[in-house]
Amino acid sequence: MRFRVGGEAVYAYTGSRAPEPARQAIVFVHGAANDHSVWALQSRYFAYHDRNVYAVDLPGHGRSGGGATGSVEALSDWIVAFLDAADLGSAALVGHSLGSLAVLEAAARFPERVTRIALLGPAVPMAVSDMLLAAAQADEHVALELIDGWSHSAQRRLGGNPWPGVWMTGNAMRLMERGRPGMLFADLTACRDYANGLRAAENVRCPTLLVLGARDVMAPPSAARVLAETLADVRVDNLPECGHAMMSEQPDAVLDALREFLTPADSP
C-alpha cells in the first residue's frame, strides 16, 4: 500500500491482504540498508492470521521517498506519523537492528500508541566500527561486504539456508546494493549516535520481547543484557547458532517467537 508521511510517498507491504478495521495492527520496521522484504515470512503469516500488517520501507529505503533520517529519534517520530497516515490509533511494533532502536524510542515517547514491542537484534549502545563507518561514508562496496559477512553466522555463510534454492548472503548483498547513495552512512550514524536507549527502556510500559542471536557479532547478546534488566515487562528469546540476519537464518524460529508473543491468549 502507498501512504504519504511528511509529504513523502511511503510504501508498506500488507501481506497481500487489505487491512480490515476490526483487526489489531502490527508494524514491522527493518534495519540499516534493508527494506520491507526482510519480513516476508513473518508479515505474511500474521496477515493471514487476523492481523493488519504493515511492513514499512523507512524514508529513503526501498520504495519510500525522501532521504534516510540519520537519527533514531527522528525515526521514532516517523513511525508515529506513519500510524497517523495509516489511521492506526495504536499498534504492536516489531523492529530489527536499527529498527529495534526506533521501536524502543517510539514506545517510550508515545506509550498510548504502542501496545507491545518486539526488538530483534538490539544493542544499547549499538557500536559501529570506525572502519565500517568510513567505508559507508565513502559509499565503498567494502562496507556492504563487511556487513554481509558480519551479519551471518559462520555456519550460514557456508550454506544451510532453510529455504531451498535461496542464496542467503547473495540475497542480502543484492538488497543492500539497491540502496541509495548516503543511505547506509545515515543508518549507521543513527545507530552509533543513539544514546537514549536505557532511558527509553525505563519509560516503556508495554510488554517487550527481545530476540537475540547467540552468534550475532553486529549486536552481540551481551549488548542487550542491561536493556533486558531495565525493561519492566520483558521476555527474552535466545536463538542458538544464529547471527544478526535472523529473519533469513532462522525464519521459523523468529516467527515462532513473534507468534507466541503477539497472539492474544484468547485467539485460536
CSV table of C-alpha atoms in Angstrom, one decimal:
chain,number,residue,atom,x,y,z
A,1,MET,CA,0.0,0.0,0.0
A,2,ARG,CA,1.0,3.6,-0.6
A,3,PHE,CA,0.8,6.3,2.1
A,4,ARG,CA,2.1,9.9,2.5
A,5,VAL,CA,4.1,10.7,5.5
A,6,GLY,CA,5.6,14.1,6.0
A,7,GLY,CA,4.8,14.9,2.4
A,8,GLU,CA,6.7,11.9,1.0
A,9,ALA,CA,5.4,8.8,-0.6
A,10,VAL,CA,5.8,5.7,1.7
A,11,TYR,CA,5.4,2.1,0.9
A,12,ALA,CA,4.2,-0.6,3.3
A,13,TYR,CA,3.7,-4.3,2.5
A,14,THR,CA,0.5,-5.6,3.9
A,15,GLY,CA,1.0,-9.3,3.3
A,16,SER,CA,-1.2,-9.2,0.1
A,17,ARG,CA,-4.2,-8.6,2.4
A,18,ALA,CA,-6.3,-5.5,2.6
A,19,PRO,CA,-6.5,-4.1,6.1
A,20,GLU,CA,-9.8,-4.6,8.0
A,21,PRO,CA,-10.8,-2.0,10.6
A,22,ALA,CA,-11.6,-4.6,13.3
A,23,ARG,CA,-8.2,-6.2,13.3
A,24,GLN,CA,-5.2,-5.4,15.5
A,25,ALA,CA,-2.3,-3.9,13.7
A,26,ILE,CA,1.4,-4.9,13.6
A,27,VAL,CA,4.0,-2.6,12.1
A,28,PHE,CA,7.4,-4.2,11.1
A,29,VAL,CA,10.4,-1.9,11.0
A,30,HIS,CA,13.6,-3.0,9.1
A,31,GLY,CA,17.2,-2.3,9.9
A,32,ALA,CA,20.0,-0.5,8.2
A,33,ALA,CA,20.2,-0.8,4.4
A,34,ASN,CA,17.2,-3.1,4.3
A,35,ASP,CA,13.6,-2.8,3.3
A,36,HIS,CA,10.2,-4.4,3.9
A,37,SER,CA,11.2,-7.6,2.2
A,38,VAL,CA,13.3,-8.9,5.1
A,39,TRP,CA,9.9,-9.6,6.9
A,40,ALA,CA,8.5,-11.7,4.1
A,41,LEU,CA,7.6,-14.8,6.1
A,42,GLN,CA,6.6,-13.1,9.4
A,43,SER,CA,4.5,-10.3,7.8
A,44,ARG,CA,2.7,-12.7,5.5
A,45,TYR,CA,1.9,-15.1,8.3
A,46,PHE,CA,0.2,-12.5,10.5
A,47,ALA,CA,-1.6,-11.0,7.5
A,48,TYR,CA,-3.3,-14.4,7.0
A,49,HIS,CA,-4.0,-14.8,10.7
A,50,ASP,CA,-6.3,-12.0,11.5
A,51,ARG,CA,-3.9,-9.1,11.8
A,52,ASN,CA,-3.5,-5.9,9.8
A,53,VAL,CA,0.2,-5.9,8.8
A,54,TYR,CA,2.4,-3.0,7.6
A,55,ALA,CA,6.0,-3.9,6.8
A,56,VAL,CA,7.3,-0.4,6.1
A,57,ASP,CA,10.0,0.9,3.9
A,58,LEU,CA,11.7,3.6,6.0
A,59,PRO,CA,12.4,7.0,4.5
A,60,GLY,CA,14.9,6.8,1.7
A,61,HIS,CA,14.7,3.0,1.6
A,62,GLY,CA,13.1,0.6,-0.8
A,63,ARG,CA,10.0,2.1,-2.4
A,64,SER,CA,9.7,5.0,0.0
A,65,GLY,CA,10.6,8.5,-0.9
A,66,GLY,CA,12.7,11.1,0.9
A,67,GLY,CA,16.1,10.6,2.5
A,68,ALA,CA,17.3,8.5,5.3
A,69,THR,CA,16.8,10.4,8.6
A,70,GLY,CA,20.2,9.7,10.3
A,71,SER,CA,18.6,9.7,13.8
A,72,VAL,CA,16.8,7.1,15.9
A,73,GLU,CA,14.7,9.9,17.5
A,74,ALA,CA,13.6,11.1,14.1
A,75,LEU,CA,12.7,7.5,13.1
A,76,SER,CA,10.5,7.1,16.1
A,77,ASP,CA,8.6,10.3,15.2
A,78,TRP,CA,8.3,8.9,11.7
A,79,ILE,CA,6.8,5.7,12.9
A,80,VAL,CA,4.1,7.5,14.8
A,81,ALA,CA,3.5,9.7,11.8
A,82,PHE,CA,3.0,6.5,9.8
A,83,LEU,CA,0.4,5.3,12.3
A,84,ASP,CA,-1.4,8.6,11.7
A,85,ALA,CA,-1.2,8.2,7.9
A,86,ALA,CA,-2.5,4.6,8.2
A,87,ASP,CA,-5.3,5.7,10.5
A,88,LEU,CA,-4.0,3.5,13.3
A,89,GLY,CA,-4.8,4.5,16.9
A,90,SER,CA,-2.3,2.1,18.2
A,91,ALA,CA,-0.2,-0.9,17.0
A,92,ALA,CA,2.3,-3.5,18.0
A,93,LEU,CA,5.8,-2.7,16.7
A,94,VAL,CA,8.4,-5.1,15.6
A,95,GLY,CA,11.9,-3.8,14.8
A,96,HIS,CA,15.2,-5.3,13.8
A,97,SER,CA,18.6,-3.8,14.5
A,98,LEU,CA,18.3,0.0,13.7
A,99,GLY,CA,14.5,-0.7,13.6
A,100,SER,CA,14.6,-2.1,17.1
A,101,LEU,CA,16.1,1.2,18.4
A,102,ALA,CA,13.4,3.2,16.7
A,103,VAL,CA,10.7,1.0,18.0
A,104,LEU,CA,12.1,1.2,21.6
A,105,GLU,CA,12.2,5.0,21.4
A,106,ALA,CA,8.7,5.2,19.9
A,107,ALA,CA,7.3,3.0,22.7
A,108,ALA,CA,8.9,5.2,25.3
A,109,ARG,CA,7.8,8.5,23.8
A,110,PHE,CA,4.4,7.6,22.6
A,111,PRO,CA,3.1,4.9,25.1
A,112,GLU,CA,-0.6,5.5,24.1
A,113,ARG,CA,0.2,4.5,20.5
A,114,VAL,CA,2.1,1.3,21.2
A,115,THR,CA,0.5,-1.9,22.6
A,116,ARG,CA,3.7,-4.1,22.7
A,117,ILE,CA,7.1,-4.2,21.1
A,118,ALA,CA,9.5,-6.9,19.8
A,119,LEU,CA,13.1,-6.0,19.5
A,120,LEU,CA,15.2,-8.3,17.3
A,121,GLY,CA,19.0,-7.9,17.4
A,122,PRO,CA,19.0,-4.9,19.6
A,123,ALA,CA,22.1,-3.4,21.3
A,124,VAL,CA,22.3,-0.5,23.7
A,125,PRO,CA,24.6,1.2,22.8
A,126,MET,CA,24.9,-0.1,19.2
A,127,ALA,CA,28.5,0.3,18.4
A,128,VAL,CA,29.7,0.8,14.8
A,129,SER,CA,33.2,0.1,13.6
A,130,ASP,CA,35.1,3.2,12.5
A,131,MET,CA,36.3,1.3,9.5
A,132,LEU,CA,32.8,0.4,8.5
A,133,LEU,CA,31.5,3.9,9.1
A,134,ALA,CA,34.3,5.4,6.9
A,135,ALA,CA,33.6,2.9,4.1
A,136,ALA,CA,29.9,3.7,4.3
A,137,GLN,CA,30.6,7.4,4.2
A,138,ALA,CA,32.6,7.0,1.0
A,139,ASP,CA,29.9,4.7,-0.5
A,140,GLU,CA,32.5,2.0,-0.9
A,141,HIS,CA,31.3,-1.5,-1.7
A,142,VAL,CA,33.5,-2.9,1.0
A,143,ALA,CA,31.1,-1.5,3.6
A,144,LEU,CA,28.4,-3.9,2.2
A,145,GLU,CA,30.8,-6.8,2.2
A,146,LEU,CA,31.7,-6.2,5.8
A,147,ILE,CA,28.0,-6.1,6.8
A,148,ASP,CA,27.1,-9.1,4.8
A,149,GLY,CA,29.9,-11.1,6.4
A,150,TRP,CA,29.3,-9.9,10.0
A,151,SER,CA,25.5,-10.3,9.8
A,152,HIS,CA,25.6,-14.0,9.1
A,153,SER,CA,26.9,-16.7,11.4
A,154,ALA,CA,29.9,-18.8,10.1
A,155,GLN,CA,27.6,-21.8,9.5
A,156,ARG,CA,25.2,-19.8,7.3
A,157,ARG,CA,28.0,-18.2,5.3
A,158,LEU,CA,28.8,-21.7,4.1
A,159,GLY,CA,25.2,-22.5,3.1
A,160,GLY,CA,22.5,-24.3,5.0
A,161,ASN,CA,19.7,-21.9,4.1
A,162,PRO,CA,16.3,-23.3,5.4
A,163,TRP,CA,14.7,-22.0,2.2
A,164,PRO,CA,16.0,-24.4,-0.5
A,165,GLY,CA,17.4,-22.7,-3.6
A,166,VAL,CA,17.9,-19.3,-1.9
A,167,TRP,CA,21.4,-17.8,-1.6
A,168,MET,CA,21.3,-16.2,1.8
A,169,THR,CA,24.4,-13.9,1.7
A,170,GLY,CA,23.9,-13.2,-2.0
A,171,ASN,CA,20.3,-12.0,-1.5
A,172,ALA,CA,21.4,-9.8,1.4
A,173,MET,CA,24.1,-8.3,-0.8
A,174,ARG,CA,21.7,-7.6,-3.7
A,175,LEU,CA,19.3,-5.9,-1.3
A,176,MET,CA,22.0,-3.6,0.1
A,177,GLU,CA,23.3,-2.8,-3.3
A,178,ARG,CA,19.9,-1.3,-4.3
A,179,GLY,CA,20.3,1.3,-1.6
A,180,ARG,CA,20.7,4.9,-2.5
A,181,PRO,CA,24.0,6.9,-2.0
A,182,GLY,CA,24.4,8.0,1.6
A,183,MET,CA,21.7,5.8,2.9
A,184,LEU,CA,23.9,3.3,4.7
A,185,PHE,CA,26.1,6.0,6.3
A,186,ALA,CA,22.9,7.8,7.6
A,187,ASP,CA,21.6,4.5,9.0
A,188,LEU,CA,24.9,3.6,10.7
A,189,THR,CA,25.3,7.1,12.1
A,190,ALA,CA,21.9,6.8,13.6
A,191,CYS,CA,22.8,3.5,15.3
A,192,ARG,CA,26.2,4.9,16.6
A,193,ASP,CA,24.7,8.2,17.9
A,194,TYR,CA,21.7,6.8,19.7
A,195,ALA,CA,22.4,7.4,23.4
A,196,ASN,CA,18.9,7.3,24.9
A,197,GLY,CA,18.4,3.5,24.9
A,198,LEU,CA,18.4,2.8,28.6
A,199,ARG,CA,16.4,5.9,29.5
A,200,ALA,CA,13.9,4.9,26.9
A,201,ALA,CA,13.7,1.4,28.3
A,202,GLU,CA,12.9,2.8,31.7
A,203,ASN,CA,9.9,4.6,30.2
A,204,VAL,CA,8.5,1.6,28.3
A,205,ARG,CA,5.3,0.3,29.9
A,206,CYS,CA,4.1,-2.2,27.4
A,207,PRO,CA,5.2,-5.9,27.2
A,208,THR,CA,8.5,-6.3,25.3
A,209,LEU,CA,10.1,-9.2,23.6
A,210,LEU,CA,13.9,-9.4,22.9
A,211,VAL,CA,15.0,-11.9,20.2
A,212,LEU,CA,18.8,-12.4,20.4
A,213,GLY,CA,21.1,-14.4,18.1
A,214,ALA,CA,23.8,-16.3,20.0
A,215,ARG,CA,26.3,-15.8,17.1
A,216,ASP,CA,25.4,-12.2,16.5
A,217,VAL,CA,28.6,-10.1,16.1
A,218,MET,CA,26.8,-7.0,14.9
A,219,ALA,CA,24.7,-6.7,18.0
A,220,PRO,CA,26.1,-9.2,20.5
A,221,PRO,CA,23.6,-10.6,23.1
A,222,SER,CA,25.8,-9.2,25.8
A,223,ALA,CA,25.0,-5.7,24.5
A,224,ALA,CA,21.3,-6.3,25.3
A,225,ARG,CA,21.8,-7.6,28.8
A,226,VAL,CA,21.4,-4.2,30.6
A,227,LEU,CA,18.5,-3.4,28.3
A,228,ALA,CA,16.7,-6.6,29.4
A,229,GLU,CA,17.4,-5.8,33.0
A,230,THR,CA,16.0,-2.2,32.6
A,231,LEU,CA,12.7,-3.1,30.8
A,232,ALA,CA,9.8,-3.6,33.2
A,233,ASP,CA,7.9,-6.3,31.4
A,234,VAL,CA,10.3,-8.3,29.2
A,235,ARG,CA,10.7,-11.7,27.8
A,236,VAL,CA,14.0,-12.8,26.1
A,237,ASP,CA,14.2,-15.5,23.4
A,238,ASN,CA,17.7,-16.7,22.5
A,239,LEU,CA,18.3,-18.2,19.1
A,240,PRO,CA,21.3,-20.7,19.2
A,241,GLU,CA,23.7,-20.7,16.3
A,242,CYS,CA,22.1,-17.6,14.8
A,243,GLY,CA,23.7,-14.4,13.6
A,244,HIS,CA,22.3,-10.9,13.1
A,245,ALA,CA,20.4,-11.7,9.9
A,246,MET,CA,18.0,-13.8,12.0
A,247,MET,CA,14.9,-13.4,9.7
A,248,SER,CA,16.8,-15.2,6.9
A,249,GLU,CA,19.0,-17.5,9.1
A,250,GLN,CA,16.2,-18.8,11.3
A,251,PRO,CA,12.9,-17.5,9.9
A,252,ASP,CA,10.7,-20.1,11.5
A,253,ALA,CA,12.3,-19.6,15.0
A,254,VAL,CA,11.7,-15.8,14.6
A,255,LEU,CA,8.1,-16.4,13.6
A,256,ASP,CA,7.5,-18.8,16.5
A,257,ALA,CA,8.8,-16.2,18.9
A,258,LEU,CA,6.7,-13.5,17.4
A,259,ARG,CA,3.6,-15.7,17.2
A,260,GLU,CA,3.7,-16.6,20.8
A,261,PHE,CA,4.3,-13.0,21.9
A,262,LEU,CA,1.9,-11.2,19.6
A,263,THR,CA,-1.0,-13.7,19.6
A,264,PRO,CA,-3.5,-13.0,22.4
A,265,ALA,CA,-4.3,-15.8,24.8
A,266,ASP,CA,-7.9,-16.0,23.7
A,267,SER,CA,-7.0,-16.4,20.0
A,268,PRO,CA,-7.3,-19.8,18.3
